[in-house]
C-alpha cells in the first residue's frame, strides 16, 4: 500500500501527554523529511469532521496511556476502516493493564513477579487481614506502581510497613488501580521489537534502585550497556514468544529485571513506546544498526 497522507495522533488526556508530544515532534520532523503529508492531531482537541475531510492513508499513533494506548482510538479507526500503526484493539486494551497482562502471560511459563492489585472497589476484600495477605505473599521491599500508567510514572519503592501505610491510600486516591509488586533486586533491561524483528536488548545501569520518571526524563542519571551474550539470546527468545502470544504489531518495548541468579522476570509491555531520540526504543534500534529515520518508516509500514 502506497502511503502519502498521514495523520499523526498525539497529546491526549493522560498524565503521559507531555511525553507523547515530545515523541510526536520527532516523528513529525522525520515523516516530513521523508516527504509525507503529515497532519498532527491532538486528540484532546480532536475534530472528527476535520479528520474525515482529509484523505488519510494511515494514522501514526503516538499516544501514551488511557484513550490512546488502551484500544479506544484503535477501535474508532477500525470502525472508520482507516489503517493505523501499532497493535490491535484487544492487544492494546490488555497490555495497558499491567496486572492482566501478567496473568495472561503466566499461562505460558513466563516468569511473573508476585503481586496484588488494589483499587477503591476491592480494598474491602482484604480489610480484615489486609497487611497479612500482602506481606506474606510479597514481603519487603515492595513496589507501588499505577496499574495503567507508563513512562515510570508513580513508581515508588517501599521498605517497611509504616512507609506502606503512609502511601497506599494516597496512591489509590490518585491512581485508583495500584499494583503492589515484590521488589526484585537485579538489573533492569529492555527489549524492543519492530515488525517482528527483535532489537538488541539493552541493560539500564542506574544511579538509583529503580527506573523512576525523574531518572528517565529529568535527571537522566542512567547509562545504557549491552547484556551478556547468553542472557541476550535467552531474553530475545522470551521476547519474540511474548510478541507472538499477544499478537503484537508495529513496535513494542518489553521491560524485564534479571536477578542475581540470571532469572529473567517480566515487568511490563509498552505497545506504543516513547519515540524521542533519547527514548529506549530508538536507542535499542541504534544498537541494532537502525537509525531513527529508518525506524520510523519501518513502524509506518509494519502490518
XYZ file of N, CA, C and O in Angstrom, residues 8-194:
748
model
N -1.040 12.163 12.318
C -0.216 11.842 13.482
C -1.022 12.149 14.736
O -1.254 13.303 15.077
N -1.481 11.118 15.425
C -2.271 11.289 16.641
C -1.331 11.454 17.830
O -0.467 10.605 18.072
N -1.546 12.513 18.588
C -0.625 12.851 19.673
C -1.365 13.494 20.836
O -2.563 13.756 20.772
N -0.614 13.755 21.905
C -1.157 14.506 23.047
C -2.093 13.670 23.888
O -1.680 12.766 24.605
N -3.369 13.978 23.804
C -4.368 13.230 24.539
C -4.599 13.740 25.949
O -4.218 14.856 26.303
N -5.213 12.887 26.767
C -5.694 13.286 28.089
C -4.871 12.733 29.247
O -5.023 13.176 30.385
N -4.028 11.760 29.013
C -3.389 11.043 30.116
C -2.255 11.862 30.729
O -1.832 12.891 30.183
N -1.734 11.364 31.868
C -0.613 12.056 32.507
C 0.702 11.805 31.781
O 1.750 12.261 32.231
N 0.641 11.117 30.647
C 1.819 10.942 29.788
C 1.739 11.839 28.551
O 2.478 11.645 27.588
N 0.853 12.817 28.607
C 0.626 13.719 27.475
C 1.916 14.394 27.000
O 2.200 14.450 25.798
N 2.716 14.909 27.938
C 3.928 15.643 27.562
C 4.935 14.760 26.834
O 5.610 15.208 25.898
N 5.044 13.498 27.274
C 5.958 12.578 26.599
C 5.466 12.292 25.190
O 6.249 12.228 24.235
N 4.152 12.154 25.027
C 3.577 11.932 23.709
C 3.896 13.097 22.770
O 4.260 12.887 21.602
N 3.777 14.309 23.274
C 4.049 15.490 22.439
C 5.519 15.550 22.043
O 5.863 15.853 20.890
N 6.408 15.231 22.979
C 7.846 15.224 22.661
C 8.174 14.162 21.620
O 8.942 14.405 20.684
N 7.603 12.978 21.776
C 7.807 11.913 20.790
C 7.280 12.331 19.421
O 7.937 12.135 18.395
N 6.102 12.911 19.421
C 5.434 13.268 18.166
C 6.183 14.348 17.408
O 6.168 14.373 16.166
N 6.844 15.243 18.130
C 7.628 16.292 17.482
C 8.734 15.665 16.636
O 8.963 16.065 15.485
N 9.407 14.640 17.181
C 10.473 13.956 16.443
C 9.896 13.144 15.281
O 10.469 13.110 14.188
N 8.774 12.487 15.522
C 8.132 11.686 14.463
C 7.684 12.588 13.319
O 7.900 12.273 12.134
N 7.075 13.735 13.657
C 6.607 14.676 12.630
C 7.767 15.155 11.755
O 7.674 15.147 10.522
N 8.869 15.560 12.387
C 10.039 16.038 11.629
C 10.534 14.958 10.676
O 10.880 15.239 9.519
N 10.577 13.725 11.171
C 11.099 12.622 10.373
C 10.190 12.319 9.184
O 10.666 12.150 8.051
N 8.886 12.254 9.423
C 7.946 11.980 8.334
C 7.959 13.100 7.296
O 7.840 12.849 6.089
N 8.127 14.324 7.763
C 8.214 15.470 6.858
C 9.460 15.366 5.981
O 9.404 15.585 4.760
N 10.589 15.012 6.589
C 11.839 14.836 5.845
C 11.690 13.732 4.797
O 12.217 13.836 3.683
N 10.942 12.690 5.138
C 10.738 11.572 4.220
C 9.763 11.901 3.084
O 9.578 11.101 2.169
N 9.122 13.067 3.166
C 8.280 13.522 2.068
C 6.802 13.222 2.188
O 6.043 13.388 1.224
N 6.363 12.810 3.374
C 4.939 12.526 3.565
C 4.168 13.808 3.898
O 4.743 14.761 4.450
N 2.880 13.821 3.575
C 1.990 14.876 4.048
C 1.505 14.472 5.436
O 0.811 13.468 5.578
N 1.866 15.259 6.447
C 1.581 14.876 7.828
C 0.630 15.888 8.462
O 0.877 17.098 8.403
N -0.453 15.370 9.073
C -1.423 16.208 9.764
C -1.390 15.874 11.257
O -1.956 14.860 11.671
N -0.721 16.695 12.070
C -0.705 16.427 13.519
C -2.085 16.698 14.119
O -2.681 17.747 13.870
N -2.588 15.741 14.894
C -3.902 15.884 15.513
C -3.783 15.540 16.991
O -3.504 14.393 17.352
N -3.988 16.555 17.823
C -4.023 16.326 19.268
C -5.425 15.841 19.619
O -6.396 16.581 19.465
N -5.536 14.598 20.085
C -6.883 14.050 20.299
C -7.619 14.703 21.467
O -8.820 14.488 21.627
N -6.906 15.507 22.248
C -7.603 16.275 23.287
C -8.527 17.312 22.658
O -9.548 17.702 23.232
N -8.146 17.766 21.467
C -8.954 18.755 20.749
C -9.412 18.166 19.409
O -9.557 18.875 18.417
N -9.645 16.880 19.398
C -9.909 16.121 18.173
C -11.218 16.557 17.516
O -12.244 16.650 18.177
N -11.153 16.797 16.218
C -12.360 17.106 15.439
C -12.559 16.000 14.419
O -11.782 15.869 13.463
N -13.563 15.191 14.612
C -13.822 14.084 13.694
C -14.176 14.603 12.307
O -13.780 14.019 11.296
N -14.880 15.727 12.236
C -15.246 16.302 10.939
C -14.006 16.702 10.145
O -13.890 16.418 8.952
N -13.046 17.352 10.841
C -11.796 17.753 10.171
C -11.056 16.516 9.681
O -10.554 16.467 8.557
N -10.992 15.510 10.546
C -10.247 14.294 10.233
C -10.838 13.585 9.018
O -10.113 13.143 8.116
N -12.169 13.477 8.960
C -12.827 12.748 7.877
C -12.770 13.493 6.542
O -12.912 12.882 5.481
N -12.547 14.790 6.590
C -12.433 15.567 5.353
C -11.100 15.319 4.655
O -10.970 15.561 3.454
N -10.095 14.877 5.415
C -8.783 14.599 4.844
C -8.744 13.167 4.317
O -9.321 12.260 4.914
N -8.052 12.983 3.224
C -7.885 11.625 2.691
C -6.656 11.016 3.363
O -5.533 11.167 2.891
N -6.891 10.339 4.460
C -5.803 9.788 5.261
C -5.525 8.346 4.836
O -6.426 7.505 4.810
N -4.265 8.084 4.503
C -3.873 6.722 4.132
C -3.572 5.869 5.360
O -3.823 4.662 5.358
N -3.029 6.512 6.392
C -2.715 5.757 7.609
C -2.558 6.733 8.770
O -2.114 7.867 8.589
N -2.927 6.261 9.959
C -2.729 7.050 11.179
C -1.499 6.523 11.904
O -1.391 5.317 12.153
N -0.597 7.417 12.194
C 0.567 7.073 13.013
C 0.199 7.444 14.450
O 0.071 8.613 14.785
N 0.019 6.424 15.302
C -0.414 6.679 16.680
C 0.809 6.898 17.570
O 1.652 6.018 17.717
N 0.881 8.090 18.153
C 1.972 8.437 19.061
C 1.378 8.900 20.390
O 1.677 9.988 20.881
N 0.519 8.064 20.947
C -0.190 8.376 22.183
C 0.245 7.416 23.277
O 0.560 6.260 22.998
N 0.250 7.901 24.504
C 0.584 7.049 25.642
C -0.541 7.114 26.664
O -1.171 8.155 26.849
N -0.794 5.996 27.333
C -1.775 5.999 28.405
C -3.199 5.820 27.916
O -3.462 5.370 26.793
N -4.137 6.186 28.805
C -5.558 5.952 28.537
C -6.042 6.720 27.311
O -5.495 7.746 26.950
N -7.060 6.211 26.690
C -7.689 6.715 25.469
C -6.846 6.408 24.223
O -7.360 5.916 23.235
N -5.546 6.673 24.263
C -4.720 6.473 23.070
C -4.041 5.130 22.966
O -3.836 4.612 21.867
N -3.678 4.538 24.111
C -2.884 3.309 24.099
C -3.695 2.101 24.587
O -3.157 0.995 24.668
N -4.957 2.304 24.876
C -5.745 1.255 25.524
C -6.791 0.608 24.629
O -7.661 -0.121 25.080
N -6.724 0.884 23.334
C -7.664 0.280 22.391
C -8.796 1.185 21.956
O -9.495 0.874 20.983
N -8.993 2.312 22.644
C -10.114 3.210 22.299
C -9.931 3.823 20.911
O -10.828 3.738 20.056
N -8.799 4.451 20.676
C -8.519 5.057 19.373
C -8.451 3.980 18.298
O -8.941 4.153 17.176
N -7.856 2.849 18.647
C -7.750 1.748 17.686
C -9.135 1.271 17.249
O -9.364 0.986 16.069
N -10.053 1.190 18.212
C -11.418 0.775 17.894
C -12.113 1.761 16.975
O -12.834 1.371 16.048
N -11.917 3.054 17.251
C -12.510 4.090 16.405
C -11.993 3.970 14.973
O -12.768 4.019 14.012
N -10.690 3.790 14.830
C -10.100 3.719 13.494
C -10.531 2.454 12.752
O -10.722 2.478 11.537
N -10.706 1.373 13.481
C -11.201 0.154 12.831
C -12.647 0.349 12.363
O -13.028 -0.114 11.285
N -13.448 1.036 13.173
C -14.834 1.332 12.784
C -14.858 2.189 11.515
O -15.704 1.990 10.634
N -13.909 3.127 11.418
C -13.836 4.009 10.253
C -13.084 3.370 9.084
O -12.975 3.970 8.017
N -12.541 2.163 9.321
C -11.784 1.430 8.300
C -10.558 2.202 7.830
O -10.251 2.259 6.631
N -9.860 2.805 8.787
C -8.644 3.556 8.494
C -7.455 2.821 9.109
O -7.437 2.574 10.311
N -6.441 2.454 8.317
C -5.271 1.747 8.840
C -4.517 2.609 9.867
O -4.517 3.846 9.777
N -3.865 1.946 10.807
C -3.104 2.658 11.835
C -1.890 1.843 12.238
O -1.828 0.631 12.012
N -0.936 2.513 12.842
C 0.263 1.824 13.307
C -0.007 1.176 14.664
O -0.848 1.630 15.435
N 0.742 0.119 14.935
C 0.671 -0.491 16.254
C -0.309 -1.640 16.345
O -0.886 -2.102 15.355
N -0.497 -2.089 17.585
C -1.287 -3.288 17.859
C -2.787 -3.023 17.792
O -3.236 -1.874 17.857
N -3.549 -4.117 17.702
C -4.997 -4.002 17.548
C -5.700 -3.693 18.870
O -5.057 -3.477 19.899
N -7.019 -3.676 18.828
C -7.816 -3.285 19.989
C -7.570 -4.213 21.178
O -7.309 -3.759 22.302
N -7.655 -5.522 20.937
C -7.503 -6.475 22.050
C -6.124 -6.371 22.697
O -6.006 -6.268 23.921
N -5.075 -6.409 21.888
C -3.710 -6.362 22.427
C -3.471 -5.068 23.187
O -2.876 -5.075 24.272
N -3.939 -3.953 22.629
C -3.752 -2.654 23.287
C -4.473 -2.602 24.628
O -3.899 -2.168 25.636
N -5.730 -3.057 24.643
C -6.518 -2.975 25.876
C -5.977 -3.924 26.946
O -6.069 -3.637 28.139
N -5.413 -5.048 26.540
C -4.825 -5.977 27.512
C -3.521 -5.432 28.071
O -3.320 -5.400 29.291
N -2.642 -4.977 27.191
C -1.275 -4.637 27.616
C -1.185 -3.356 28.435
O -0.219 -3.177 29.177
N -2.161 -2.467 28.310
C -2.114 -1.274 29.145
C -2.395 -1.621 30.603
O -2.032 -0.879 31.519
N -3.018 -2.771 30.819
C -3.322 -3.243 32.170
C -2.205 -4.193 32.612
O -2.165 -5.354 32.207
N -1.280 -3.695 33.408
C -0.108 -4.476 33.799
C -0.500 -5.785 34.479
O 0.078 -6.843 34.214
N -1.478 -5.711 35.355
C -1.894 -6.877 36.132
C -2.474 -7.961 35.226
O -2.091 -9.132 35.313
N -3.373 -7.577 34.341
C -3.999 -8.550 33.451
C -2.994 -9.149 32.462
O -3.090 -10.324 32.096
N -2.054 -8.323 32.020
C -1.016 -8.832 31.115
C -0.193 -9.913 31.791
O 0.112 -10.954 31.199
N 0.151 -9.678 33.062
C 0.942 -10.666 33.803
C 0.158 -11.966 33.999
O 0.714 -13.068 33.854
N -1.127 -11.853 34.317
C -1.958 -13.055 34.475
C -2.009 -13.840 33.162
O -1.862 -15.065 33.136
N -2.196 -13.117 32.070
C -2.274 -13.746 30.748
C -0.980 -14.489 30.424
O -1.000 -15.658 30.009
N 0.166 -13.839 30.634
C 1.449 -14.440 30.275
C 1.870 -15.554 31.225
O 2.668 -16.422 30.845
N 1.345 -15.541 32.443
C 1.707 -16.586 33.410
C 1.261 -17.970 32.933
O 1.794 -18.993 33.381
N 0.318 -18.016 32.007
C -0.146 -19.294 31.442
C 0.821 -19.864 30.410
O 0.607 -20.972 29.910
N 1.868 -19.095 30.095
C 2.814 -19.511 29.051
C 4.244 -19.645 29.591
O 5.217 -19.492 28.859
N 4.347 -19.929 30.875
C 5.656 -20.149 31.517
C 6.590 -18.941 31.427
O 7.804 -19.091 31.299
N 6.019 -17.755 31.476
C 6.799 -16.527 31.599
C 6.930 -16.217 33.088
O 5.945 -16.287 33.825
N 8.139 -15.892 33.546
C 8.346 -15.579 34.965
C 7.647 -14.271 35.332
O 7.983 -13.216 34.798
N 6.690 -14.374 36.246
C 5.879 -13.228 36.650
C 6.155 -12.919 38.123
O 6.106 -13.803 38.974
N 6.402 -11.666 38.433
C 6.698 -11.246 39.807
C 5.422 -11.282 40.647
O 4.374 -10.798 40.210
N 5.469 -11.853 41.867
C 4.289 -11.868 42.751
C 3.734 -10.471 42.989
O 4.495 -9.518 43.165
N 2.403 -10.362 43.006
C 1.802 -9.035 43.130
C 0.402 -9.112 43.717
O -0.165 -10.179 43.899
N -0.137 -7.931 44.017
C -1.533 -7.726 44.390
C -2.045 -6.537 43.599
O -1.306 -5.587 43.336
N -3.337 -6.585 43.247
C -3.977 -5.427 42.632
C -4.972 -4.838 43.619
O -5.827 -5.548 44.146
N -4.839 -3.552 43.878
C -5.753 -2.870 44.784
C -6.409 -1.693 44.085
O -5.771 -0.980 43.304
N -7.680 -1.491 44.374
C -8.370 -0.286 43.926
C -9.485 0.051 44.926
O -9.670 -0.653 45.916
N -10.203 1.105 44.667
C -11.239 1.559 45.598
C -12.335 0.507 45.774
O -12.939 0.399 46.834
N -12.566 -0.280 44.728
C -13.654 -1.262 44.778
C -13.280 -2.520 45.541
O -14.111 -3.096 46.238
N -12.049 -2.989 45.399
C -11.704 -4.270 46.016
C -10.925 -4.138 47.320
O -10.514 -5.136 47.911
N -10.729 -2.910 47.788
C -9.959 -2.692 49.013
C -10.573 -3.428 50.200
O -9.870 -3.986 51.049
N -11.899 -3.474 50.259
C -12.577 -4.114 51.389
C -12.408 -5.633 51.420
O -12.595 -6.263 52.456
N -12.057 -6.215 50.281
C -11.846 -7.671 50.233
C -10.737 -8.081 51.195
O -10.778 -9.131 51.828
N -9.739 -7.221 51.320
C -8.572 -7.536 52.141
C -8.635 -6.881 53.526
O -7.660 -6.889 54.264
N -9.776 -6.298 53.861
C -9.848 -5.409 55.028
C -9.414 -6.086 56.331
O -8.602 -5.546 57.074
N -9.929 -7.274 56.609
C -9.654 -7.900 57.905
C -8.200 -8.331 58.070
O -7.610 -8.164 59.127
N -7.658 -8.930 57.039
C -6.256 -9.354 57.116
C -5.464 -8.773 55.940
O -4.690 -9.453 55.283
N -5.705 -7.502 55.722
C -5.149 -6.780 54.577
C -3.633 -6.889 54.513
O -3.061 -7.380 53.539
N -2.949 -6.460 55.545
C -1.489 -6.443 55.535
C -0.913 -7.854 55.531
O 0.071 -8.133 54.841
N -1.547 -8.763 56.287
C -1.038 -10.128 56.361
C -1.043 -10.801 54.989
O -0.088 -11.482 54.606
N -2.127 -10.607 54.245
C -2.232 -11.192 52.912
C -1.120 -10.711 51.988
O -0.502 -11.485 51.268
N -0.895 -9.423 52.020
C 0.083 -8.825 51.118
C 1.509 -9.203 51.511
O 2.295 -9.676 50.689
N 1.828 -9.024 52.790
C 3.220 -9.209 53.181
C 3.639 -10.669 53.229
O 4.807 -11.001 53.039
N 2.683 -11.578 53.467
C 3.029 -12.996 53.456
C 3.356 -13.461 52.037
O 4.167 -14.365 51.829
N 2.734 -12.823 51.056
C 2.973 -13.185 49.661
C 4.167 -12.429 49.069
O 4.926 -12.987 48.271
N 4.331 -11.180 49.478
C 5.306 -10.312 48.817
C 6.495 -9.984 49.713
O 7.645 -10.091 49.297
N 6.233 -9.555 50.940
C 7.319 -9.141 51.823
C 7.888 -7.788 51.433
O 7.400 -7.125 50.509
N 8.939 -7.384 52.128
C 9.612 -6.106 51.838
C 11.005 -6.382 51.285
O 11.619 -7.406 51.610
N 11.510 -5.438 50.481
C 10.828 -4.249 49.953
C 9.828 -4.628 48.865
O 9.866 -5.725 48.323
N 8.949 -3.679 48.564
C 7.968 -3.882 47.503
C 7.836 -2.597 46.686
O 8.298 -1.538 47.099
N 7.217 -2.742 45.532
C 6.997 -1.591 44.658
C 5.521 -1.252 44.596
O 4.667 -2.139 44.509
N 5.224 0.037 44.670
C 3.890 0.532 44.342
C 3.970 1.153 42.957
O 4.877 1.935 42.677
N 3.032 0.787 42.104
C 3.009 1.396 40.766
C 1.577 1.468 40.256
O 0.775 0.572 40.522
N 1.232 2.538 39.537
C -0.098 2.606 38.918
C -0.253 1.467 37.917
O 0.675 1.160 37.167
N -1.417 0.857 37.890
C -1.625 -0.293 37.019
C -1.735 0.091 35.556
O -1.485 -0.730 34.678
N -2.088 1.355 35.275
C -2.333 1.757 33.898
C -1.318 2.743 33.335
O -1.344 3.023 32.147
N -0.438 3.296 34.126
C 0.482 4.325 33.647
C 1.763 3.719 33.092
O 2.240 2.690 33.562
N 2.330 4.407 32.115
C 3.657 4.082 31.619
C 4.615 5.196 32.001
O 4.355 5.983 32.918
N 5.734 5.264 31.276
C 6.750 6.305 31.492
C 7.292 6.323 32.920
O 7.787 7.344 33.389
N 7.174 5.201 33.620
C 7.667 5.071 35.010
C 6.998 6.059 35.965
O 7.545 6.383 37.019
N 5.817 6.545 35.599
C 5.094 7.494 36.446
C 4.598 6.800 37.708
O 4.013 5.717 37.655
N 4.843 7.424 38.859
C 4.266 6.979 40.116
C 4.919 5.775 40.765
O 4.426 5.286 41.783
N 6.020 5.267 40.220
C 6.659 4.097 40.824
C 7.374 4.515 42.112
O 8.083 5.508 42.152
N 7.160 3.725 43.170
C 7.761 4.048 44.473
C 8.158 2.765 45.181
O 7.387 1.802 45.224
N 9.359 2.724 45.705
C 9.816 1.557 46.446
C 9.496 1.742 47.930
O 9.687 2.827 48.492
N 8.951 0.692 48.557
C 8.505 0.739 49.948
C 9.324 -0.268 50.763
O 9.379 -1.455 50.425
N 9.918 0.216 51.869
C 10.829 -0.633 52.637
C 10.233 -1.190 53.923
O 10.750 -2.150 54.474
N 9.159 -0.594 54.421
C 8.609 -1.061 55.704
C 7.116 -0.763 55.776
O 6.555 -0.036 54.944
N 6.466 -1.325 56.808
C 5.013 -1.234 56.922
C 4.533 0.192 57.171
O 3.479 0.602 56.674
N 5.295 0.976 57.898
C 4.900 2.368 58.147
C 4.898 3.182 56.862
O 3.995 3.985 56.610
N 5.916 2.950 56.056
C 6.008 3.627 54.766
C 4.855 3.202 53.850
O 4.284 4.007 53.106
N 4.497 1.921 53.939
C 3.389 1.388 53.137
C 2.070 2.045 53.544
O 1.313 2.525 52.703
N 1.773 2.067 54.843
C 0.525 2.653 55.335
C 0.426 4.134 54.965
O -0.650 4.650 54.671
N 1.562 4.793 54.992
C 1.604 6.227 54.696
C 1.250 6.507 53.229
O 0.664 7.541 52.909
N 1.609 5.570 52.331
C 1.479 5.828 50.901
C 0.286 5.181 50.221
O -0.205 5.708 49.218
N -0.202 4.051 50.726
C -1.136 3.250 49.946
C -2.456 3.965 49.656
O -2.938 3.970 48.512
N -3.067 4.604 50.658
C -4.350 5.278 50.421
C -4.178 6.488 49.510
O -5.048 6.780 48.672
N -3.051 7.164 49.659
C -2.751 8.300 48.782
C -2.629 7.834 47.328
O -3.126 8.483 46.403
N -1.984 6.696 47.129
C -1.815 6.135 45.793
C -3.143 5.719 45.188
O -3.412 5.970 44.006
N -3.976 5.056 45.988
C -5.277 4.614 45.484
C -6.138 5.817 45.108
O -6.832 5.812 44.090
N -6.075 6.859 45.914
C -6.846 8.072 45.631
C -6.377 8.729 44.332
O -7.190 9.208 43.532
N -5.073 8.731 44.114
C -4.510 9.410 42.943
C -4.669 8.588 41.666
O -5.023 9.116 40.611
N -4.389 7.270 41.754
C -4.336 6.442 40.549
C -5.468 5.413 40.443
O -5.623 4.770 39.416
N -6.209 5.209 41.523
C -7.321 4.249 41.601
C -6.839 2.806 41.586
O -7.024 2.073 42.555
N -6.240 2.353 40.500
C -5.759 0.980 40.402
C -4.252 0.930 40.682
O -3.456 1.507 39.928
N -3.882 0.206 41.742
C -2.491 0.160 42.185
C -1.987 -1.278 42.156
O -2.622 -2.193 42.679
N -0.835 -1.456 41.550
C -0.168 -2.754 41.549
C 0.893 -2.756 42.651
O 1.763 -1.890 42.678
N 0.750 -3.718 43.566
C 1.739 -3.895 44.626
C 2.569 -5.103 44.238
O 2.060 -6.214 44.125
N 3.847 -4.886 44.023
C 4.689 -5.904 43.411
C 5.941 -6.163 44.248
O 6.543 -5.225 44.783
N 6.326 -7.422 44.367
C 7.552 -7.777 45.064
C 8.737 -7.098 44.373
O 8.825 -7.096 43.146
N 9.624 -6.514 45.174
C 10.797 -5.864 44.593
C 11.892 -6.903 44.372
O 12.313 -7.582 45.303
N 12.321 -7.024 43.123
C 13.377 -7.964 42.767
C 14.682 -7.192 42.607
O 14.777 -6.280 41.780
N 15.679 -7.543 43.417
C 16.985 -6.917 43.259
C 17.649 -7.486 42.002
O 17.726 -8.701 41.831
N 18.106 -6.623 41.137
C 18.749 -7.118 39.926
C 19.007 -6.016 38.923
O 19.046 -4.832 39.255
N 19.142 -6.404 37.668
C 19.472 -5.490 36.571
C 18.257 -5.283 35.685
O 17.652 -6.254 35.217
N 17.891 -4.039 35.483
C 16.776 -3.751 34.577
C 17.274 -3.760 33.139
O 18.379 -3.292 32.832
N 16.465 -4.313 32.262
C 16.804 -4.276 30.844
C 15.525 -4.143 30.032
O 14.417 -4.361 30.539
N 15.677 -3.781 28.786
C 14.522 -3.578 27.917
C 14.822 -4.142 26.541
O 15.968 -4.133 26.088
N 13.779 -4.660 25.900
C 13.914 -5.267 24.576
C 12.870 -4.649 23.654
O 11.674 -4.679 23.949
N 13.324 -4.085 22.544
C 12.415 -3.547 21.545
C 12.193 -4.555 20.425
O 13.103 -5.318 20.084
N 10.986 -4.560 19.892
C 10.674 -5.378 18.724
C 9.966 -4.490 17.714
O 9.029 -3.768 18.062
N 10.446 -4.521 16.470
C 9.841 -3.724 15.395
C 9.460 -4.655 14.258
O 10.324 -5.329 13.674
